[in-house]
Amino acid sequence: MSEPVGLDRGLTNYGDRDFARFLRRSMARSMGISNELLAKPIVGIATSPSDFNNCHRYMPQLTEAVARGVFAAGGLPRAFPTISLGEVFLNPTSMMFRNLMSMDVEEMIRAQPMDAVVLIGGCDKTVPAQLMGAASANRPAVQLVTGPMSTGRYHGERLGACTDCRRFWAKFRAGGVSKAELDEVEGRLAVTAGTCAVMGTASTMACITEALGMALPGTAAIPAVDSQRLVAAEASGRAAVRLTQHPIVPSTIITTQSVENAFRMLMALGGSTNAVVHLTAIAGRLGIRISALRLNEISDETPVLVDLKPVGEGYMEDLHAAGGVGAVLRELRHLLHLDCMTVEGITLRERLDGPAEWVDHNVIRRFDHPISPVGGLIVLQGSLAPDGAIFKRAAATPALFEVEGRAVVFENLEDLSARIDAPDLDVAPNDFLVLKNAGPHGAAMPEAGYLPIPAKLARAGVKDMVRISDARMSGTAYGTIVLHTAPEAAIGGPLAVVRSGDRIALSVSRKRLDLLVDEREVQRRLLAWTPPAKPERGYAALYRNSVLQAPAGCDFDFLVGASRESR
């Protein structure tokens, strides 16, 4: 017997299916829905608006446009809410709640009668959470992003959150910008609705979602305020109705090959380090695992092609005008798995065989004339990071790629805040700043890896130093920064016992991060180490007891699928 569809899908269990159907139809008709519409396929619209989420301010208009597309294609749209993750409005960090949102999305897709779903999101952790939930629910799904904000202006200069906010903040800390100037800049950085205007995490996730095949072609980079964003929303609704008639589920689209394509896009974008964690978690829901070796191979084979901040000079509105994700995919075509299926019902090959639009090669470089000949991100391994760490070489200082330095250690976020600007801090420009206990178990992995340059060094003109932690950093950030060090300090990784004065070696060419302390001494220190206390109740306890390390995507252990690891 075929699976029920539409309103008959997943009937509430009263022990009497006919009664459940009768009651459900009665309640549906109380909302003024005709019998004719009740017979149509149902498309759910997962929405996540919130007054605590600036990225999603235009979501009501997007929801309306998706519904318009669903109606036009012969379906019945049903919008429903999930929790919303406003990046800068959550404590201790939005990362702590990504898995919670993914569970919300998954369970609401499963529990409610829908034949397909359109997922509307934008802010950093929202799109990963929605894709994780959709992958687990494995019902036909289309991702629609809210789009990037447009740039502001300050004294003739274009500004966009948040690379420019970090630049001005660094100038302020160094005494190069007054408080009055900073206050004026504050009102010019984020002037429209939408996600950050640079290639931060939200923009990176939008682009790799399109490359993955879960969003319609050409929809990743459309600005939030552009009328084409509403057209894309309507098209997403139409596509969802097609998926009710000819189902293509996420597990058909998200494969080892399409995940590798998405990682290639990430490298070509010079995109966010956070995308490694998120894409790993999305793939992990379907048992797909890309090894550190394979990730480094992809990076070494894939040049950085997109000239956007923080790696380059442009903004997301420039990428859209220059040709968008499609133009980047065409430059990478010879490296891609072209037989991957997309939500449009065609393969990537068929998409790229279509007519190519004009491309601005000042923004999207040709493959043989890249910004960098190698990808933006690599995995480091070594005695300080046995399970790996992430390094964004595209945004780092090349002079610091092969260095050894003395560790200046901060035990936790509170210690960092208390001492980083102390006049008597024992620190020199060639030292390595090390932050512990900021990983998933230690502090829910906040974006604290962008350790500020100590004030006395910043005032002396120091602009970059090697910084190492088990934390994350914003995709809008830049510098010679080692992140996601695993195992993290809070579970007894080698990072836990690094002391100020220890020597550390970083080698980008060898992809190594090593603590230059005798192994017997490291083991002696670990024997004396005490783990931090665990939370006792609520979601914090669930998170701490279940969250995996960064190389496994920081997902919950009970949500990951059976592993199918690449070489």
XYZ file of C-alpha atoms in Angstrom:
567
model
C 0.000 0.000 0.000
C 1.374 3.440 -0.961
C 2.195 6.012 1.703
C -0.611 8.503 2.478
C -0.148 11.998 1.057
C -1.350 15.487 1.833
C -3.647 15.871 4.806
C -3.793 12.091 5.296
C -0.057 11.865 5.997
C 0.902 11.023 9.576
C -2.548 11.007 11.146
C -2.770 11.719 14.859
C -3.022 8.446 16.745
C -6.376 8.030 18.490
C -6.571 4.322 17.738
C -9.112 5.074 14.979
C -7.650 6.294 11.656
C -10.989 7.251 10.127
C -11.881 9.360 13.148
C -8.432 10.982 13.067
C -8.919 11.905 9.408
C -12.435 13.239 10.063
C -11.244 15.359 13.000
C -8.211 16.689 11.128
C -10.304 17.751 8.125
C -12.793 19.396 10.438
C -10.068 21.454 12.093
C -8.527 22.308 8.735
C -11.881 23.551 7.489
C -12.155 25.745 10.585
C -9.247 27.705 9.044
C -11.401 28.456 6.001
C -9.749 25.963 3.652
C -11.979 24.540 0.930
C -12.423 20.850 0.198
C -10.721 21.448 -3.160
C -7.572 22.772 -1.523
C -7.591 20.080 1.142
C -7.145 17.546 -1.654
C -3.942 19.201 -2.892
C -0.398 18.137 -2.000
C 0.838 20.029 1.045
C 4.068 22.020 1.116
C 5.287 23.021 4.555
C 7.139 26.316 4.878
C 9.563 26.238 7.796
C 9.960 29.818 8.995
C 12.228 31.242 11.655
C 11.456 34.940 12.122
C 12.280 36.614 15.412
C 12.686 40.108 16.797
C 16.054 38.777 18.006
C 17.186 37.966 14.450
C 18.029 40.897 12.185
C 18.940 38.549 9.299
C 15.325 37.373 9.041
C 13.503 40.723 9.056
C 11.998 40.157 5.594
C 10.897 36.593 6.288
C 7.139 37.394 6.250
C 7.471 38.618 2.645
C 9.510 35.551 1.689
C 6.924 33.261 3.273
C 4.166 34.987 1.331
C 6.131 34.628 -1.918
C 6.811 30.925 -1.325
C 3.114 30.378 -0.626
C 2.262 32.210 -3.858
C 4.502 29.818 -5.774
C 2.971 26.798 -4.067
C -0.572 27.934 -4.879
C 0.365 28.713 -8.499
C 1.802 25.223 -8.947
C -1.251 23.493 -7.510
C -0.257 22.852 -3.905
C -1.461 23.911 -0.478
C 1.150 25.906 1.502
C 1.254 25.597 5.283
C 3.740 27.810 7.095
C 4.988 26.740 10.516
C 7.526 28.221 12.944
C 10.683 26.798 14.411
C 13.095 28.404 16.832
C 15.287 31.149 15.398
C 19.016 31.632 15.966
C 20.027 35.291 15.825
C 23.821 35.091 15.821
C 24.701 38.040 18.055
C 21.647 37.865 20.302
C 22.296 34.472 21.931
C 24.263 33.575 25.041
C 26.641 31.852 25.422
C 26.747 31.303 21.651
C 24.384 30.382 18.832
C 26.414 27.231 18.224
C 25.010 25.746 21.414
C 21.505 25.883 19.920
C 22.185 24.746 16.342
C 21.515 21.098 17.199
C 18.372 22.045 19.127
C 17.026 23.886 16.092
C 17.918 20.948 13.861
C 15.854 18.668 16.099
C 12.957 21.143 16.015
C 13.060 21.232 12.204
C 13.375 17.455 11.855
C 10.562 16.622 14.238
C 8.160 19.210 12.830
C 8.758 17.924 9.290
C 8.144 14.368 10.477
C 5.181 15.126 12.726
C 3.129 17.405 10.477
C 1.337 16.385 7.263
C 3.530 17.752 4.473
C 4.674 16.170 1.235
C 7.598 18.561 0.793
C 9.038 21.507 2.676
C 10.662 24.853 1.899
C 13.177 25.868 4.549
C 13.619 29.630 4.913
C 16.667 30.768 6.833
C 19.797 32.829 6.608
C 21.561 33.592 9.849
C 24.753 31.607 10.474
C 23.508 28.520 12.338
C 20.002 28.561 10.872
C 20.728 27.119 7.427
C 22.951 24.330 8.821
C 20.282 23.462 11.401
C 17.578 23.354 8.743
C 19.642 21.182 6.400
C 20.614 18.838 9.249
C 16.953 18.441 10.203
C 15.847 17.993 6.605
C 18.552 15.379 5.960
C 17.392 13.370 8.968
C 13.692 13.686 8.125
C 14.542 12.813 4.482
C 11.408 14.337 3.035
C 11.694 16.410 -0.176
C 13.064 19.827 0.780
C 14.177 23.082 -0.849
C 16.423 25.541 0.979
C 15.691 29.236 0.496
C 18.120 31.701 2.063
C 17.113 35.181 3.164
C 19.982 36.812 1.264
C 22.822 39.165 2.205
C 22.378 42.742 3.345
C 23.504 45.637 1.168
C 26.540 47.735 2.037
C 26.515 51.027 3.909
C 28.688 54.099 3.363
C 31.074 55.979 5.636
C 33.193 58.905 4.406
C 33.063 57.591 0.839
C 33.941 54.007 1.810
C 31.642 51.005 1.423
C 31.070 49.140 4.677
C 29.573 45.729 5.371
C 29.168 43.675 8.505
C 31.190 42.228 9.882
C 34.729 42.242 8.457
C 34.649 46.028 8.514
C 33.331 46.060 12.086
C 36.368 44.025 13.157
C 38.685 46.312 11.208
C 37.321 49.452 12.861
C 37.291 47.783 16.276
C 40.962 46.856 15.861
C 41.726 50.472 14.900
C 39.842 51.690 17.962
C 41.790 49.335 20.260
C 45.024 50.590 18.734
C 44.021 54.228 19.252
C 43.571 54.959 15.545
C 39.834 55.700 15.687
C 38.005 57.885 18.209
C 34.917 56.804 20.147
C 32.866 59.381 18.225
C 34.003 57.935 14.898
C 33.297 54.401 16.112
C 29.772 55.405 17.130
C 29.160 56.797 13.646
C 30.519 53.651 11.984
C 28.256 51.536 14.217
C 25.215 52.936 12.423
C 26.658 52.413 8.945
C 27.809 48.788 9.127
C 24.452 47.012 8.823
C 21.953 49.224 7.031
C 19.442 46.731 5.587
C 17.892 43.412 6.506
C 19.813 40.319 5.518
C 22.872 38.335 6.449
C 26.408 39.754 6.662
C 27.495 41.431 3.439
C 30.854 39.643 3.239
C 31.848 35.994 2.764
C 31.142 35.156 6.385
C 29.440 32.007 7.603
C 25.940 32.890 6.421
C 27.098 33.775 2.890
C 29.387 30.745 2.765
C 26.571 28.413 3.796
C 24.234 29.970 1.224
C 26.764 29.392 -1.560
C 27.722 25.848 -0.604
C 24.020 24.942 -0.168
C 23.463 25.886 -3.811
C 26.594 23.940 -4.811
C 25.342 20.988 -2.769
C 22.131 20.984 -4.819
C 19.671 21.767 -2.006
C 18.819 25.301 -3.229
C 17.648 26.438 -6.642
C 20.343 27.607 -9.077
C 21.181 31.292 -8.854
C 19.507 31.902 -5.493
C 22.434 31.988 -3.041
C 23.760 35.518 -3.538
C 20.649 37.585 -4.387
C 20.598 40.528 -1.931
C 17.853 40.447 0.680
C 16.367 43.726 -0.557
C 16.411 42.799 -4.265
C 13.038 42.002 -5.838
C 14.643 38.886 -7.340
C 14.837 37.466 -3.815
C 11.015 37.335 -3.805
C 11.025 35.825 -7.293
C 13.415 33.150 -5.996
C 11.064 32.497 -3.096
C 8.133 31.994 -5.471
C 10.248 29.670 -7.626
C 11.198 27.678 -4.525
C 7.511 27.161 -3.765
C 6.897 25.937 -7.300
C 9.885 23.592 -7.058
C 8.563 22.135 -3.820
C 5.266 21.259 -5.499
C 7.184 19.509 -8.292
C 8.946 17.503 -5.591
C 5.578 16.344 -4.237
C 4.818 14.895 -7.679
C 8.314 13.576 -8.464
C 10.007 13.153 -5.069
C 13.730 13.703 -4.712
C 14.712 13.316 -1.078
C 17.769 14.889 0.602
C 19.612 11.564 0.763
C 19.517 11.472 -3.051
C 21.030 14.956 -3.269
C 23.439 14.951 -0.326
C 25.975 12.288 -1.276
C 29.715 11.879 -0.807
C 30.181 13.375 -4.274
C 27.952 16.423 -3.725
C 29.544 17.059 -0.327
C 32.957 17.062 -2.010
C 31.563 19.557 -4.549
C 30.404 21.745 -1.668
C 33.835 21.577 -0.039
C 35.403 22.638 -3.355
C 33.051 25.605 -3.450
C 34.076 26.450 0.121
C 37.748 26.448 -0.882
C 37.138 28.556 -3.992
C 35.183 31.110 -1.958
C 37.893 31.448 0.675
C 34.865 30.853 2.884
C 34.201 30.533 6.581
C 35.970 28.034 8.818
C 32.572 27.398 10.415
C 31.367 25.835 7.174
C 33.690 22.866 7.773
C 31.868 22.075 11.021
C 28.414 22.667 9.532
C 28.909 20.757 6.281
C 30.451 17.899 8.265
C 27.350 17.814 10.492
C 24.934 17.917 7.536
C 26.780 15.095 5.785
C 27.077 13.182 9.052
C 23.312 12.943 9.363
C 23.450 10.683 6.297
C 26.548 8.814 7.410
C 28.892 10.690 5.043
C 32.339 11.563 6.346
C 35.075 13.377 4.404
C 38.468 12.607 5.920
C 41.055 15.242 6.848
C 43.317 13.826 4.147
C 40.628 14.217 1.499
C 39.749 17.718 2.693
C 43.374 18.790 2.341
C 43.563 17.205 -1.114
C 40.492 19.177 -2.185
C 42.004 22.377 -0.788
C 45.365 21.873 -2.489
C 43.619 21.222 -5.825
C 41.151 24.132 -5.625
C 42.234 27.770 -6.005
C 40.570 30.737 -4.332
C 38.591 32.433 -7.090
C 36.205 34.858 -5.366
C 37.493 38.319 -4.449
C 35.336 39.059 -1.396
C 36.115 40.162 2.140
C 37.605 38.938 4.411
C 39.945 37.275 1.886
C 39.565 39.901 -0.843
C 37.918 43.279 -1.360
C 34.333 42.819 -2.526
C 30.932 42.165 -0.966
C 28.106 39.698 -1.624
C 26.221 42.183 -3.788
C 29.297 42.154 -6.054
C 29.271 38.340 -6.261
C 25.619 38.388 -7.295
C 26.239 41.012 -9.982
C 29.349 39.156 -11.180
C 27.592 35.879 -11.957
C 27.018 34.230 -8.583
C 27.595 30.614 -7.634
C 26.919 29.387 -11.170
C 29.921 31.270 -12.521
C 32.163 29.820 -9.808
C 30.903 26.295 -10.539
C 31.731 26.719 -14.218
C 35.312 27.671 -13.363
C 35.545 24.540 -11.186
C 33.701 22.266 -13.604
C 36.653 19.989 -14.414
C 37.072 19.240 -10.675
C 33.415 18.572 -9.870
C 31.295 15.425 -9.693
C 28.835 16.380 -12.409
C 26.289 13.575 -12.035
C 25.017 14.837 -8.681
C 21.259 15.414 -8.532
C 19.748 18.776 -7.517
C 16.370 19.861 -6.134
C 15.527 21.201 -9.565
C 15.389 17.602 -10.795
C 18.426 17.924 -13.053
C 22.053 16.959 -12.540
C 24.839 19.455 -11.967
C 26.103 18.565 -15.451
C 22.765 19.530 -16.993
C 22.797 22.792 -15.079
C 26.285 23.718 -16.249
C 25.523 22.638 -19.826
C 22.886 25.381 -19.935
C 23.580 28.853 -21.306
C 26.221 30.759 -19.343
C 25.541 34.347 -18.336
C 28.003 37.245 -18.315
C 30.721 37.001 -15.665
C 32.761 39.792 -14.085
C 36.193 38.207 -13.803
C 37.410 41.001 -11.554
C 35.228 39.446 -8.849
C 35.114 35.797 -9.937
C 38.582 34.992 -11.229
C 39.318 32.535 -13.996
C 40.694 29.199 -12.835
C 44.092 29.939 -14.364
C 44.250 33.436 -12.838
C 43.224 32.874 -9.187
C 43.552 35.018 -6.101
C 45.438 32.094 -4.557
C 46.509 28.870 -6.311
C 45.345 26.766 -3.357
C 42.139 26.636 -1.309
C 41.354 28.873 1.606
C 41.225 26.256 4.391
C 43.333 23.315 5.535
C 43.357 20.785 8.357
C 46.416 20.811 10.610
C 47.438 17.781 12.639
C 50.245 17.088 15.080
C 51.000 16.580 18.746
C 48.905 19.611 19.764
C 45.997 18.609 17.511
C 45.982 14.803 17.149
C 42.467 14.833 15.704
C 42.955 18.005 13.699
C 42.550 21.769 13.739
C 41.347 24.208 11.063
C 43.489 26.978 9.587
C 42.251 29.633 7.150
C 45.395 30.230 5.156
C 43.602 32.541 2.705
C 43.031 35.095 5.485
C 46.376 34.638 7.296
C 49.768 36.345 7.097
C 52.167 34.276 4.925
C 55.165 35.407 6.988
C 53.657 33.445 9.911
C 53.129 30.176 8.018
C 56.378 28.499 9.149
C 57.114 29.671 12.664
C 57.904 28.548 16.177
C 56.905 30.596 19.193
C 56.452 30.802 22.927
C 52.962 30.106 24.253
C 51.105 32.815 26.161
C 48.226 30.864 27.669
C 44.742 31.943 28.723
C 42.937 29.227 30.672
C 39.424 30.219 29.614
C 37.318 33.088 28.271
C 37.213 34.852 31.626
C 40.999 34.717 31.923
C 41.319 36.089 28.383
C 38.990 38.995 29.124
C 40.756 39.801 32.393
C 44.354 39.762 31.146
C 44.576 40.363 27.407
C 44.971 44.134 27.800
C 46.874 44.115 31.092
C 49.903 46.425 30.859
C 52.066 43.827 32.603
C 51.080 40.914 30.316
C 54.276 39.056 29.411
C 53.857 38.948 25.624
C 55.909 39.735 22.540
C 54.907 40.006 18.845
C 56.391 36.603 17.951
C 54.607 34.743 20.767
C 51.631 32.409 20.203
C 48.418 33.387 22.006
C 46.700 30.215 23.262
C 43.109 30.003 24.536
C 41.870 26.850 26.305
C 38.447 25.558 27.343
C 36.486 27.251 24.569
C 35.536 24.111 22.629
C 32.135 22.405 22.445
C 32.386 20.916 25.949
C 34.310 23.799 27.468
C 32.099 26.722 26.422
C 29.791 25.520 23.599
C 32.468 26.621 21.113
C 31.932 30.393 20.801
C 33.499 32.582 18.123
C 36.290 33.523 20.506
C 39.167 32.159 18.432
C 39.757 35.617 17.006
C 41.765 36.583 20.073
C 42.401 40.316 20.075
C 45.958 41.523 19.728
C 47.012 42.594 23.258
C 46.411 46.319 23.602
C 50.039 47.231 24.233
C 51.107 45.391 21.067
C 48.225 46.809 19.011
C 49.244 50.335 20.025
C 52.794 49.489 18.947
C 51.534 48.597 15.453
C 51.292 44.778 15.680
C 48.459 43.684 13.384
C 48.700 39.874 13.464
C 49.994 37.067 15.661
C 49.581 33.298 15.720
C 46.517 32.479 17.789
C 45.477 28.941 18.781
C 42.310 27.671 20.465
C 39.602 25.020 20.502
C 37.053 27.757 19.751
C 35.601 28.927 16.449
C 35.873 32.335 14.819
C 33.442 34.340 12.746
C 33.623 33.748 9.024
C 34.062 37.506 8.707
C 37.327 37.420 10.684
C 40.911 37.237 9.441
C 44.411 36.596 10.764
C 46.833 33.747 11.461
C 44.444 31.769 13.593
C 44.276 28.041 14.404
C 40.791 26.875 15.378
C 38.747 23.805 16.376
C 41.783 22.148 17.991
C 40.775 18.566 18.759
C 40.517 16.902 21.142
C 39.555 20.065 22.983
C 40.992 21.097 26.343
C 37.818 20.350 28.329
C 37.974 16.632 27.539
C 41.690 16.259 28.137
C 43.235 16.956 24.750
C 46.900 18.052 24.720
C 45.720 21.671 24.608
C 44.517 21.220 28.212
C 48.081 21.097 29.562
C 49.842 23.736 27.476
C 51.598 26.197 29.768
C 52.883 29.703 29.203
C 56.469 29.422 28.080
C 56.024 26.135 26.191
C 57.207 26.196 22.587
C 54.789 25.491 19.723
C 55.568 24.982 16.035
C 53.217 25.836 13.165
C 53.974 24.592 9.646
C 51.395 25.336 6.963
C 53.452 23.595 4.271
C 53.529 20.368 6.299
C 50.041 20.970 7.740
C 51.404 20.472 11.248
C 50.733 21.935 14.694
C 53.076 20.575 17.352
C 53.615 21.159 21.050
C 57.389 21.036 21.527
C 57.191 19.399 24.935
C 58.417 15.877 25.662
C 55.571 13.357 25.406
C 56.342 11.978 28.882
C 55.949 15.478 30.333
C 52.645 15.920 28.511
C 51.375 12.631 29.955
C 52.561 13.609 33.441
C 50.603 16.861 33.196
C 47.497 15.081 31.925
C 47.556 12.733 34.926
C 47.322 15.780 37.201
C 44.633 17.487 35.066
C 41.056 17.856 36.379
C 38.112 18.190 33.944
C 35.712 21.112 34.380
C 32.357 20.605 36.083
C 29.354 19.618 33.963
C 25.944 21.327 33.956
C 23.356 19.319 35.859
C 20.048 19.988 34.127
C 18.185 21.116 31.042
C 19.408 21.551 27.532
C 22.880 22.552 28.741
C 23.283 19.106 30.301
C 21.966 17.353 27.192
C 24.370 19.368 25.059
C 27.389 18.675 27.233
C 26.647 14.952 27.526
C 25.978 14.415 23.807
C 27.978 16.887 21.702
C 30.765 15.498 19.534
C 34.088 17.115 18.722
C 34.635 19.519 15.830
C 35.945 16.876 13.370
C 32.552 15.155 13.725
C 30.654 18.404 13.160
C 29.764 19.091 16.818
C 26.511 17.220 16.276
C 24.871 15.123 18.973
C 26.103 11.544 19.081
C 22.540 10.156 18.912
C 21.732 12.035 15.668
C 24.621 10.929 13.455
C 24.086 8.304 10.748
C 26.204 5.179 10.176
C 29.586 6.241 8.820
C 30.588 6.060 5.171
C 34.008 7.725 5.324
C 35.917 8.883 2.261
C 39.607 8.172 1.980
